[in-house]
mmCIF file of N, CA and C in Angstrom:
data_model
loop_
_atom_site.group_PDB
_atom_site.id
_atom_site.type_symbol
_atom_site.label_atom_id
_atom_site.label_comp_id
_atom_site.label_asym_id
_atom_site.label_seq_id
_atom_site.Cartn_x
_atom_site.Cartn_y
_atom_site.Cartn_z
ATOM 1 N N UNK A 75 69.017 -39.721 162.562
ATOM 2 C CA UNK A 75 69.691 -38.502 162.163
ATOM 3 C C UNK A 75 68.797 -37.302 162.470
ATOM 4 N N UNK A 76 69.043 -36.474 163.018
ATOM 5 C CA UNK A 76 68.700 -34.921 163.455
ATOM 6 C C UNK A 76 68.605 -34.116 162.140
ATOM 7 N N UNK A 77 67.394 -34.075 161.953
ATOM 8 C CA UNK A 77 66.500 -33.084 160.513
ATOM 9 C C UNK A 77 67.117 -31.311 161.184
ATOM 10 N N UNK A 78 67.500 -30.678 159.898
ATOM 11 C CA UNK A 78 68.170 -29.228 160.574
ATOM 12 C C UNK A 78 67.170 -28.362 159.750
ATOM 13 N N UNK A 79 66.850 -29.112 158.429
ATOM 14 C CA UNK A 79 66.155 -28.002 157.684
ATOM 15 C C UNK A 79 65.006 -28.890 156.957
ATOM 16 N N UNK A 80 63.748 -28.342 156.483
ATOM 17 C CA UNK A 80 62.929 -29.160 155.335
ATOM 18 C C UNK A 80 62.538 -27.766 154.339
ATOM 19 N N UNK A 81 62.244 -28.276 153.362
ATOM 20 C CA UNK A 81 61.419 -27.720 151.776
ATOM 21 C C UNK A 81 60.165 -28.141 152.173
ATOM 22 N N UNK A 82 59.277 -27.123 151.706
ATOM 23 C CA UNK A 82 57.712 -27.558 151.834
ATOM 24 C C UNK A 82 57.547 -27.217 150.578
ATOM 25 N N UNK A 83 57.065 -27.755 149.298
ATOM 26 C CA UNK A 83 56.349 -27.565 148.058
ATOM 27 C C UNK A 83 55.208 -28.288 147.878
ATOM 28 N N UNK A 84 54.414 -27.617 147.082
ATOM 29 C CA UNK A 84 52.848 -28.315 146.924
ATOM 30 C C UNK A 84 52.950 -28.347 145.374
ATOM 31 N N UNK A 85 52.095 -29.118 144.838
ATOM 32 C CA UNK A 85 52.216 -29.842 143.215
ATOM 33 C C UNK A 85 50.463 -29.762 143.583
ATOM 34 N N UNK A 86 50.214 -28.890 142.337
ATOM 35 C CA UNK A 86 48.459 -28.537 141.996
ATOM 36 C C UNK A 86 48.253 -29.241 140.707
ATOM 37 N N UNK A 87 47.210 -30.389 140.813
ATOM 38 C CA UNK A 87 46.905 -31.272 139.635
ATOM 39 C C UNK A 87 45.293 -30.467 139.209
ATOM 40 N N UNK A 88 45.056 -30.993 138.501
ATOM 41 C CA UNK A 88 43.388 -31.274 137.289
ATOM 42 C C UNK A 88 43.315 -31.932 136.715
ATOM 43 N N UNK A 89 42.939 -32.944 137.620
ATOM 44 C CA UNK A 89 42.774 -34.380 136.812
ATOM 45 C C UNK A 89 44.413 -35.337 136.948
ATOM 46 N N UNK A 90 44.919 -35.716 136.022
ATOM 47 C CA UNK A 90 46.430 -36.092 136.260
ATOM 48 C C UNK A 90 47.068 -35.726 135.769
ATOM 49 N N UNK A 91 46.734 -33.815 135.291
ATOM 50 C CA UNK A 91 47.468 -33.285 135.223
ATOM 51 C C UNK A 91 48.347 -32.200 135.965
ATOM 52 N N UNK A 92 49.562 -31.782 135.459
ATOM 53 C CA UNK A 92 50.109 -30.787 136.682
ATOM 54 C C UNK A 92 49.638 -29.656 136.150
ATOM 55 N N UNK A 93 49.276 -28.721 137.295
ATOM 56 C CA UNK A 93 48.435 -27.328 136.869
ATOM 57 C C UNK A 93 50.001 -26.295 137.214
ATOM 58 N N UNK A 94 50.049 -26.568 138.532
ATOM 59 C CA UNK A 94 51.362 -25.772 138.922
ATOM 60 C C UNK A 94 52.313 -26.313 140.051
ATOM 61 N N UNK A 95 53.573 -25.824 140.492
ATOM 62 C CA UNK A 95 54.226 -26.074 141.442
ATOM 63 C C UNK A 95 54.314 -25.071 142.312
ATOM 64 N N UNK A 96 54.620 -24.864 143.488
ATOM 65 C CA UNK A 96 54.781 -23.896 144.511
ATOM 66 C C UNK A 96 56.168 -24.567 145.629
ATOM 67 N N UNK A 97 57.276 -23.408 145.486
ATOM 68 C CA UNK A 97 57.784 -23.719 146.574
ATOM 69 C C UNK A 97 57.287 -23.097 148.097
ATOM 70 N N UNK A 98 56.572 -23.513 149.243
ATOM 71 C CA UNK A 98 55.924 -23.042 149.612
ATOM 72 C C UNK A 98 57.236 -22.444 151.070
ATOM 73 N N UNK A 99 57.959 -23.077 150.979
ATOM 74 C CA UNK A 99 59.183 -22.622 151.886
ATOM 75 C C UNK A 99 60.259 -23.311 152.539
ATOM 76 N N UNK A 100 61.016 -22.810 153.192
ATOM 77 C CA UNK A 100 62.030 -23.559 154.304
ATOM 78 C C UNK A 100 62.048 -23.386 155.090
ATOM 79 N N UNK A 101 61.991 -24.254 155.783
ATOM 80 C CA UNK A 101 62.185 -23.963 157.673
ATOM 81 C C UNK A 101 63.752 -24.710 157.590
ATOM 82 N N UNK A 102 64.538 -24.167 158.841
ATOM 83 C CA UNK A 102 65.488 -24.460 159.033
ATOM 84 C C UNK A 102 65.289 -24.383 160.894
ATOM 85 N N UNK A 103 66.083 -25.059 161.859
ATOM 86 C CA UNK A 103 66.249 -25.624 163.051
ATOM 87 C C UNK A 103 66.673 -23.974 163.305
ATOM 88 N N UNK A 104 66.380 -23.245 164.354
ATOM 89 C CA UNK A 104 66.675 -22.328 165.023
ATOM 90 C C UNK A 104 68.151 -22.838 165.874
ATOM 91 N N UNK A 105 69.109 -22.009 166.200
ATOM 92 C CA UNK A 105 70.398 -22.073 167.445
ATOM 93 C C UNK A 105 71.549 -22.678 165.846
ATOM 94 N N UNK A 106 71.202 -22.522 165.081
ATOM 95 C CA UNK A 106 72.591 -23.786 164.338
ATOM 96 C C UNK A 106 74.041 -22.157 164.266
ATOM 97 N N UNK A 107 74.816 -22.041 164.238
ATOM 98 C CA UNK A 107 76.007 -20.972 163.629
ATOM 99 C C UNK A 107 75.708 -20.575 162.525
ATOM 100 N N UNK A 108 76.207 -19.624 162.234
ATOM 101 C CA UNK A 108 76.186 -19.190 160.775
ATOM 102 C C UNK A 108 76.349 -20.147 159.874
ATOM 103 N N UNK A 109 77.874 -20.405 159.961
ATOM 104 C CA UNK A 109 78.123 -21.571 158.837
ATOM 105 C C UNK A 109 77.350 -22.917 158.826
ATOM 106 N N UNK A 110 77.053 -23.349 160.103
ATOM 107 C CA UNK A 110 76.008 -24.369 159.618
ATOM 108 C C UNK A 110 74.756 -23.955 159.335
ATOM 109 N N UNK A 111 74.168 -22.960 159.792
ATOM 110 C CA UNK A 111 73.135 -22.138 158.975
ATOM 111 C C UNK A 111 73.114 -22.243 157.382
ATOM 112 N N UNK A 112 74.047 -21.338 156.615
ATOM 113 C CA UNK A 112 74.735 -21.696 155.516
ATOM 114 C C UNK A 112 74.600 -22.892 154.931
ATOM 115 N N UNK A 113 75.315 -24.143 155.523
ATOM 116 C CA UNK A 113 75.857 -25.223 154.572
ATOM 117 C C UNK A 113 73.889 -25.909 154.422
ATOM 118 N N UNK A 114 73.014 -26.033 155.697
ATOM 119 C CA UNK A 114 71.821 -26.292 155.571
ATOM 120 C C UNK A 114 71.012 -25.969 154.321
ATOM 121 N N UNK A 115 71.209 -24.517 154.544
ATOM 122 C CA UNK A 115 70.099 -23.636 153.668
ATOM 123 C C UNK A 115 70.543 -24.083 152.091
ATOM 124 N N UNK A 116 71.945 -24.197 151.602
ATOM 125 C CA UNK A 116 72.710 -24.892 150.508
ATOM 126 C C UNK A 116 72.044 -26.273 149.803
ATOM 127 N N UNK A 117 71.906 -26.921 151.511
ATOM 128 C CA UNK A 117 71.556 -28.586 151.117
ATOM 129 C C UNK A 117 69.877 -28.254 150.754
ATOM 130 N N UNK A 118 69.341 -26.997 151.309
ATOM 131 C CA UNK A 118 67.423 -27.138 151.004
ATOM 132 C C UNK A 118 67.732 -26.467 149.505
ATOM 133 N N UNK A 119 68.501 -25.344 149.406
ATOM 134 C CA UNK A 119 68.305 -24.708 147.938
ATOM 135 C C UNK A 119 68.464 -25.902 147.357
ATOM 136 N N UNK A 120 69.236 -27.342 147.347
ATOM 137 C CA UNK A 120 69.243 -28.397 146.559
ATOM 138 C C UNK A 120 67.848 -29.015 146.053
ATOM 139 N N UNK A 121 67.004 -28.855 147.159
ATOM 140 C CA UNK A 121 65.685 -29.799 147.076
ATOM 141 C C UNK A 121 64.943 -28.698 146.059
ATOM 142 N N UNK A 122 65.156 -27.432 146.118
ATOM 143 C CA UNK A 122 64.185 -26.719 145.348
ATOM 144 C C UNK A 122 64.706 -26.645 143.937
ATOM 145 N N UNK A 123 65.839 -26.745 143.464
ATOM 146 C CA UNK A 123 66.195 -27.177 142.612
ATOM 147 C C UNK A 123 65.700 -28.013 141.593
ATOM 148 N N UNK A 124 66.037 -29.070 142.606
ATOM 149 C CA UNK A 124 65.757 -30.412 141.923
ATOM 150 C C UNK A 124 64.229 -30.401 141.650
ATOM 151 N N UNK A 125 63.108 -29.690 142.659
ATOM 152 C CA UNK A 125 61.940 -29.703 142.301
ATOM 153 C C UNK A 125 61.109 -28.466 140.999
ATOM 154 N N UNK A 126 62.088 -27.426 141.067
ATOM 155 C CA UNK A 126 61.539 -26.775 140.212
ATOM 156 C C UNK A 126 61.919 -27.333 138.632
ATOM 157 N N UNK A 127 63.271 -28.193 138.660
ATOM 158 C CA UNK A 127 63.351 -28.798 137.367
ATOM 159 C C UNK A 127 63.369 -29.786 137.432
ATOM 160 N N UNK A 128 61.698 -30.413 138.194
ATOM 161 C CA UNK A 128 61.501 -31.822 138.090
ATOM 162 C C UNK A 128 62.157 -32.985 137.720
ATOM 163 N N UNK A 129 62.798 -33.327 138.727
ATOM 164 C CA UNK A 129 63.559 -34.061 138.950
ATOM 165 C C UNK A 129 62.750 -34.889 140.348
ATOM 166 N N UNK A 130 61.903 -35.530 139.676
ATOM 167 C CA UNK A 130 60.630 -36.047 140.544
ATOM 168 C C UNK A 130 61.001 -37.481 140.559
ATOM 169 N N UNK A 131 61.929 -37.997 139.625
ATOM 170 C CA UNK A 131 61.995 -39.670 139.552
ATOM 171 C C UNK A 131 63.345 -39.686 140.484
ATOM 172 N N UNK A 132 63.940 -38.881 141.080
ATOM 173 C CA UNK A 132 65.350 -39.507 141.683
ATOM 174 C C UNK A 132 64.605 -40.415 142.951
ATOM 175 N N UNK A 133 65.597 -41.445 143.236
ATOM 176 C CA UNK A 133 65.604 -42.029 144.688
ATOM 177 C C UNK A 133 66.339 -40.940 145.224
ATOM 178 N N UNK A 134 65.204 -41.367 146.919
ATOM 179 C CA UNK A 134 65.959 -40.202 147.996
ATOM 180 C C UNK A 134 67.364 -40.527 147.596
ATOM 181 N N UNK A 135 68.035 -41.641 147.632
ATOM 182 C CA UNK A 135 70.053 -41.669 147.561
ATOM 183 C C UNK A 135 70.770 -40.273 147.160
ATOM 184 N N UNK A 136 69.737 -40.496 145.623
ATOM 185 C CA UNK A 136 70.507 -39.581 145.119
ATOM 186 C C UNK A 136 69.804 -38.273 145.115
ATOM 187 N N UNK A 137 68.582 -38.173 145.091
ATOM 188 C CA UNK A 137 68.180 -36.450 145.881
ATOM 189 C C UNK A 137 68.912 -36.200 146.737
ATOM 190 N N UNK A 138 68.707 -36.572 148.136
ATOM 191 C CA UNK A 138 69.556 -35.938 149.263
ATOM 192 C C UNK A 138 71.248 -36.583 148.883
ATOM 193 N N UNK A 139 72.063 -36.929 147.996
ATOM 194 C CA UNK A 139 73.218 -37.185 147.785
ATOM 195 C C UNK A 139 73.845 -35.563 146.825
ATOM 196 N N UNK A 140 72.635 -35.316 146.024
ATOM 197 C CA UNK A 140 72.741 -34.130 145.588
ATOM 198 C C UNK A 140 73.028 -33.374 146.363
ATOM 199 N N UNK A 141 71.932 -33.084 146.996
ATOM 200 C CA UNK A 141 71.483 -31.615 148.612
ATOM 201 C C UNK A 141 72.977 -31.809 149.267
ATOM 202 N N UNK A 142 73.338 -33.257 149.557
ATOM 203 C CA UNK A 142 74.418 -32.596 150.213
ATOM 204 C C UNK A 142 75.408 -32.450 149.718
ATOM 205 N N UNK A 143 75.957 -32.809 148.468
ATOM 206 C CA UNK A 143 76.714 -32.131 147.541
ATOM 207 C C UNK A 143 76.985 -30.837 147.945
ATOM 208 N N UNK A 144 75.608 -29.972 147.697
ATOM 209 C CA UNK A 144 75.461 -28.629 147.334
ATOM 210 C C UNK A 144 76.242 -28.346 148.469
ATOM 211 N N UNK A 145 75.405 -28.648 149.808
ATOM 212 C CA UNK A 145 76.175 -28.246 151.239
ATOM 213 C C UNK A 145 77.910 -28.429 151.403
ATOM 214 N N UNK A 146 78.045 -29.408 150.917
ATOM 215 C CA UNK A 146 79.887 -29.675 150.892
ATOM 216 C C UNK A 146 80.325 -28.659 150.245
ATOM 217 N N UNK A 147 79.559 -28.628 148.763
ATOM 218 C CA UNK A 147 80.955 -27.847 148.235
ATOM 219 C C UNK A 147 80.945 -26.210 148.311
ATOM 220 N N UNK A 148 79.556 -26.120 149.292
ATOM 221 C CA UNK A 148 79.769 -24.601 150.335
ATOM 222 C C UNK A 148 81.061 -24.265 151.479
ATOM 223 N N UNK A 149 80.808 -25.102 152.087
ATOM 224 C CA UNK A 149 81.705 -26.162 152.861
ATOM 225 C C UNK A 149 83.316 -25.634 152.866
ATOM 226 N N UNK A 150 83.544 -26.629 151.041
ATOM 227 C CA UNK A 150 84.456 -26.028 150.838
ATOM 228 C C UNK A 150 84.934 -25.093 150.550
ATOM 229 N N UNK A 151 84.175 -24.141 149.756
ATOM 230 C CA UNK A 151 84.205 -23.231 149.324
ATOM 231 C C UNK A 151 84.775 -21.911 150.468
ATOM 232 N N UNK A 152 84.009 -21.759 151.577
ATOM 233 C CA UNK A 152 84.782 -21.033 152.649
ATOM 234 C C UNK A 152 85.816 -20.997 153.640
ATOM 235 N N UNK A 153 85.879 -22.506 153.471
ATOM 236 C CA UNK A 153 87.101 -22.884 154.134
ATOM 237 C C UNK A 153 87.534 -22.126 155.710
ATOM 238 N N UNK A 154 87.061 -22.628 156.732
ATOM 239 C CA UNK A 154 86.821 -21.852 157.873
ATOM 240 C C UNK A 154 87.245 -23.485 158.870
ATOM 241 N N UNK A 155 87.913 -22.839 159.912
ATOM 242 C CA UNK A 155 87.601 -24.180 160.924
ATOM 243 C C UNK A 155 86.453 -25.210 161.063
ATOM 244 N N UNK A 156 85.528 -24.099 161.749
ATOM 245 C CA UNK A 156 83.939 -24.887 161.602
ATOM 246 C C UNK A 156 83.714 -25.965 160.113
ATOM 247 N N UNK A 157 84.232 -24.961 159.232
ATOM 248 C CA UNK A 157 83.853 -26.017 157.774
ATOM 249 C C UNK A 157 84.198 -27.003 157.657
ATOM 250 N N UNK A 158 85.590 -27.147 157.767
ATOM 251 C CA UNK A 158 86.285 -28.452 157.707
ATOM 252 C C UNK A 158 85.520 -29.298 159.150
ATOM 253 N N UNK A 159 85.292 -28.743 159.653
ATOM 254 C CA UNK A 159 84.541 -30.079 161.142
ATOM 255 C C UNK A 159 83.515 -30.816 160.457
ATOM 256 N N UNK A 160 82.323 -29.928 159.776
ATOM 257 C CA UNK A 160 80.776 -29.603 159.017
ATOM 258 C C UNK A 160 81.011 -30.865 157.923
ATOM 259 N N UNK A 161 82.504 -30.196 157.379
ATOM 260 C CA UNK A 161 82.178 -31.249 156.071
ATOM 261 C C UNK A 161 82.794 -33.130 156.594
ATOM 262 N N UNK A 162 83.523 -33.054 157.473
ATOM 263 C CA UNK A 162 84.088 -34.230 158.040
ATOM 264 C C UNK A 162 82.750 -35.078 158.506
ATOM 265 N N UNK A 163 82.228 -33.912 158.995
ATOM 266 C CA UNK A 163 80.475 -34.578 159.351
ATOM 267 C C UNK A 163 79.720 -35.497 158.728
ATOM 268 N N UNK A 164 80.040 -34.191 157.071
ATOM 269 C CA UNK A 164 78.727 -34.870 156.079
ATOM 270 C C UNK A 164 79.438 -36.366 155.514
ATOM 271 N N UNK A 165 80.899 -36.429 155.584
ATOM 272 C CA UNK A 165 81.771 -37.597 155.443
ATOM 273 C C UNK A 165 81.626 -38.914 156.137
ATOM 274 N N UNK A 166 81.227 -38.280 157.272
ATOM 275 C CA UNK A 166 81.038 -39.671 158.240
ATOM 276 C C UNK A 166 79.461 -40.059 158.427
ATOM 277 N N UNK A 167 78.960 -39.889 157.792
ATOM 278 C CA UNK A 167 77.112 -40.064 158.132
ATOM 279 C C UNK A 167 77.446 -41.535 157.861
ATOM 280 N N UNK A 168 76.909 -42.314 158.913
ATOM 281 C CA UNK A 168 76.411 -43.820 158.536
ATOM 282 C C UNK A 168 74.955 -44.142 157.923
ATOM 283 N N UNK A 169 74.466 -43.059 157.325
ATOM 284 C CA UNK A 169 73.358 -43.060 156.570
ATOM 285 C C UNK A 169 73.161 -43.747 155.283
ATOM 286 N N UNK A 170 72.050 -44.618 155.242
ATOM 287 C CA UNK A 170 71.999 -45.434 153.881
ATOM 288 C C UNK A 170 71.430 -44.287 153.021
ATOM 289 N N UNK A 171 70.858 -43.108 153.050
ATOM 290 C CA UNK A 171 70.268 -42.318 152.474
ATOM 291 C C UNK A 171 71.587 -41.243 151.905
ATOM 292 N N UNK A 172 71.701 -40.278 153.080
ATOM 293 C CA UNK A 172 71.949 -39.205 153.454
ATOM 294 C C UNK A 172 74.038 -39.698 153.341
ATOM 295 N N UNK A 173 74.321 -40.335 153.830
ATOM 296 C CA UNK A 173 75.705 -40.804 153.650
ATOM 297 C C UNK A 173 76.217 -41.373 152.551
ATOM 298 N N UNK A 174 75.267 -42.569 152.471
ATOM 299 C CA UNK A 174 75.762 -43.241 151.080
ATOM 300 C C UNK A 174 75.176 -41.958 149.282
ATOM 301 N N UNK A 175 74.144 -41.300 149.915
ATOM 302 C CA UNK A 175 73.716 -40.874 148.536
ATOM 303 C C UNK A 175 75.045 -39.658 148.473
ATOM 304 N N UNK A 176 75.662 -38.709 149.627
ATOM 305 C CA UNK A 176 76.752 -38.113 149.410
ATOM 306 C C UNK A 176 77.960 -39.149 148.902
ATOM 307 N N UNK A 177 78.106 -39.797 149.005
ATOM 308 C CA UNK A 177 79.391 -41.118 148.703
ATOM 309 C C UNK A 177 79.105 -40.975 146.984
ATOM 310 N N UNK A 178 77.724 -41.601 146.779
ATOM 311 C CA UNK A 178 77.533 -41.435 145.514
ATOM 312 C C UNK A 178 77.602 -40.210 144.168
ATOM 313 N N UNK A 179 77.072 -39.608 145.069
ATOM 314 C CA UNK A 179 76.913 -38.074 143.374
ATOM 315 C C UNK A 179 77.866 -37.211 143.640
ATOM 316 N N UNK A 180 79.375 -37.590 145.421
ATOM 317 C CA UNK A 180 80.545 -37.215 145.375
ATOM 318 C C UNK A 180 81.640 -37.492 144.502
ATOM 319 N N UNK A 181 81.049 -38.663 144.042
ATOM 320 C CA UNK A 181 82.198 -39.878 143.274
ATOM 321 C C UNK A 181 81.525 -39.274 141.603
ATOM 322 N N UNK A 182 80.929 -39.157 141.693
ATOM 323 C CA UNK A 182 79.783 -38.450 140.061
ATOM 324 C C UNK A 182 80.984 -37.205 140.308
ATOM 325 N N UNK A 183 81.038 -36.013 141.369
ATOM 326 C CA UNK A 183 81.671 -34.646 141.289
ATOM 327 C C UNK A 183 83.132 -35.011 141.029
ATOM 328 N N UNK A 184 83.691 -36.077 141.466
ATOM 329 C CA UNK A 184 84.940 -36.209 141.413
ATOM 330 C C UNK A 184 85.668 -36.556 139.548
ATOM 331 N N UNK A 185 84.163 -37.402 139.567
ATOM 332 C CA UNK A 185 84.824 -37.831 137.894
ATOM 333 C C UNK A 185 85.009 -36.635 136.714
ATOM 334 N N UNK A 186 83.468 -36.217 136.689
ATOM 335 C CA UNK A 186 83.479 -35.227 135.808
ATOM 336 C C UNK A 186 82.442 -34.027 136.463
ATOM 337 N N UNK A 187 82.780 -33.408 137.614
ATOM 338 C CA UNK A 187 82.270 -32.343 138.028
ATOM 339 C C UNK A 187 80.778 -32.113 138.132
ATOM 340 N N UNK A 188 80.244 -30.488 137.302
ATOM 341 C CA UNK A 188 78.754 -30.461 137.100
ATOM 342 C C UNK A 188 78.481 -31.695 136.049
ATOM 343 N N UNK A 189 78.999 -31.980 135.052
ATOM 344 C CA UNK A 189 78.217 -33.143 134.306
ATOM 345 C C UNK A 189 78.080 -34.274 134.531
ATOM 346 N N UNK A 190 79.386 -34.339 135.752
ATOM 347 C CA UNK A 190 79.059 -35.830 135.879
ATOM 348 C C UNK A 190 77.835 -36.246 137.021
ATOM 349 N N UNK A 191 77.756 -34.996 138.150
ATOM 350 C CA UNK A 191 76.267 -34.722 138.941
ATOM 351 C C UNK A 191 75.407 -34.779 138.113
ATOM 352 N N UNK A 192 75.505 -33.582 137.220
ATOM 353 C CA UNK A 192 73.833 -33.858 136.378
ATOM 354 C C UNK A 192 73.467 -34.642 135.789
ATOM 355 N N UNK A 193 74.789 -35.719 135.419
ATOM 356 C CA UNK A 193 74.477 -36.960 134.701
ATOM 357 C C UNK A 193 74.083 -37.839 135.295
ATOM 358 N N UNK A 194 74.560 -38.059 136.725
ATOM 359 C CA UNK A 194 74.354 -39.066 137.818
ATOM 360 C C UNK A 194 72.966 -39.081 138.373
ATOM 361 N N UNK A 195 72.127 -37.373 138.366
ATOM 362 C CA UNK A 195 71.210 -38.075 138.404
ATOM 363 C C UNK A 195 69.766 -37.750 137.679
ATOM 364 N N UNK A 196 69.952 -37.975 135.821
ATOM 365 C CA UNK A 196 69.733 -38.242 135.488
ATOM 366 C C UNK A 196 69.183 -36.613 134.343
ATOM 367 N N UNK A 197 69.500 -35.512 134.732
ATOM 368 C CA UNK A 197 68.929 -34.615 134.395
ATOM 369 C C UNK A 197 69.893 -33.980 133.088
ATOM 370 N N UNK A 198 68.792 -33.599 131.737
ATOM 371 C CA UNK A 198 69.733 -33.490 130.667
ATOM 372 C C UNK A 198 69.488 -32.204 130.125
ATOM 373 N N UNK A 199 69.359 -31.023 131.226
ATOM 374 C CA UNK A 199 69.374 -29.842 130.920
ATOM 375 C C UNK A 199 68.070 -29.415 130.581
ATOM 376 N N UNK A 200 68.023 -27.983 130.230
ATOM 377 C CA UNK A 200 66.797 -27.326 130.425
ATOM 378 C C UNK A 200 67.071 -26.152 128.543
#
């Protein structure tokens, strides 16, 4: 699978403890369209998310099942030709990660929305 975007964060210990977190940035793939520009930057705001409210124990499945959550329901949200192609995309990934973890915390959005995501993976508010 073709990487479009990454999160770079650094985790500062003393000893085994955590001192601080840093999101240190995103790179995203230069040439993508707007809207896939967009639905990307959606799926990285996911990772920073999940890292600023440590959410450090998920399996990738369901981290990147999250991220692309986020990206879909951008997706849907604008509803544009391109989108509907974008999200048919994130539908068809034969990914054990990246496909199946969208399959998963999609079926979490379908049951019971934000709670049933935040329940799925595992986070009980702040």
């Amino acid at each position: 699978m073709e990487t479009h975007g990454v999160t770079r964060t650094s985790i500062q210990t003393q000893g085994r403890s955590e001192v601080s977190r840093t999101v240190q940035g995103i790179d995203l793939l230069s040439g993508l369209s707007r809207i896939h520009f967009e639905s990307v930057l959606a799926h990285e705001f996911g990772h920073v998310w999940l890292f600023v409210n440590r959410c450090d124990t998920l399996s990738p499945m369901q981290a990147e099942g999250f991220c692309q959550l986020l990206a879909l329901r951008w997706l849907e949200e604008i509803q544009t030709p391109e989108s509907g192609v974008l999200q048919r995309g994130l539908f068809s990934l034969d990914d054990p990660i990246y496909g199946a973890g969208l399959d998963l915390i999609h079926a979490a959005w379908q049951r019971n929305r934000k709670v049933g995501v935040l329940a799925s993976i595992g986070f009980d508010g702040v």
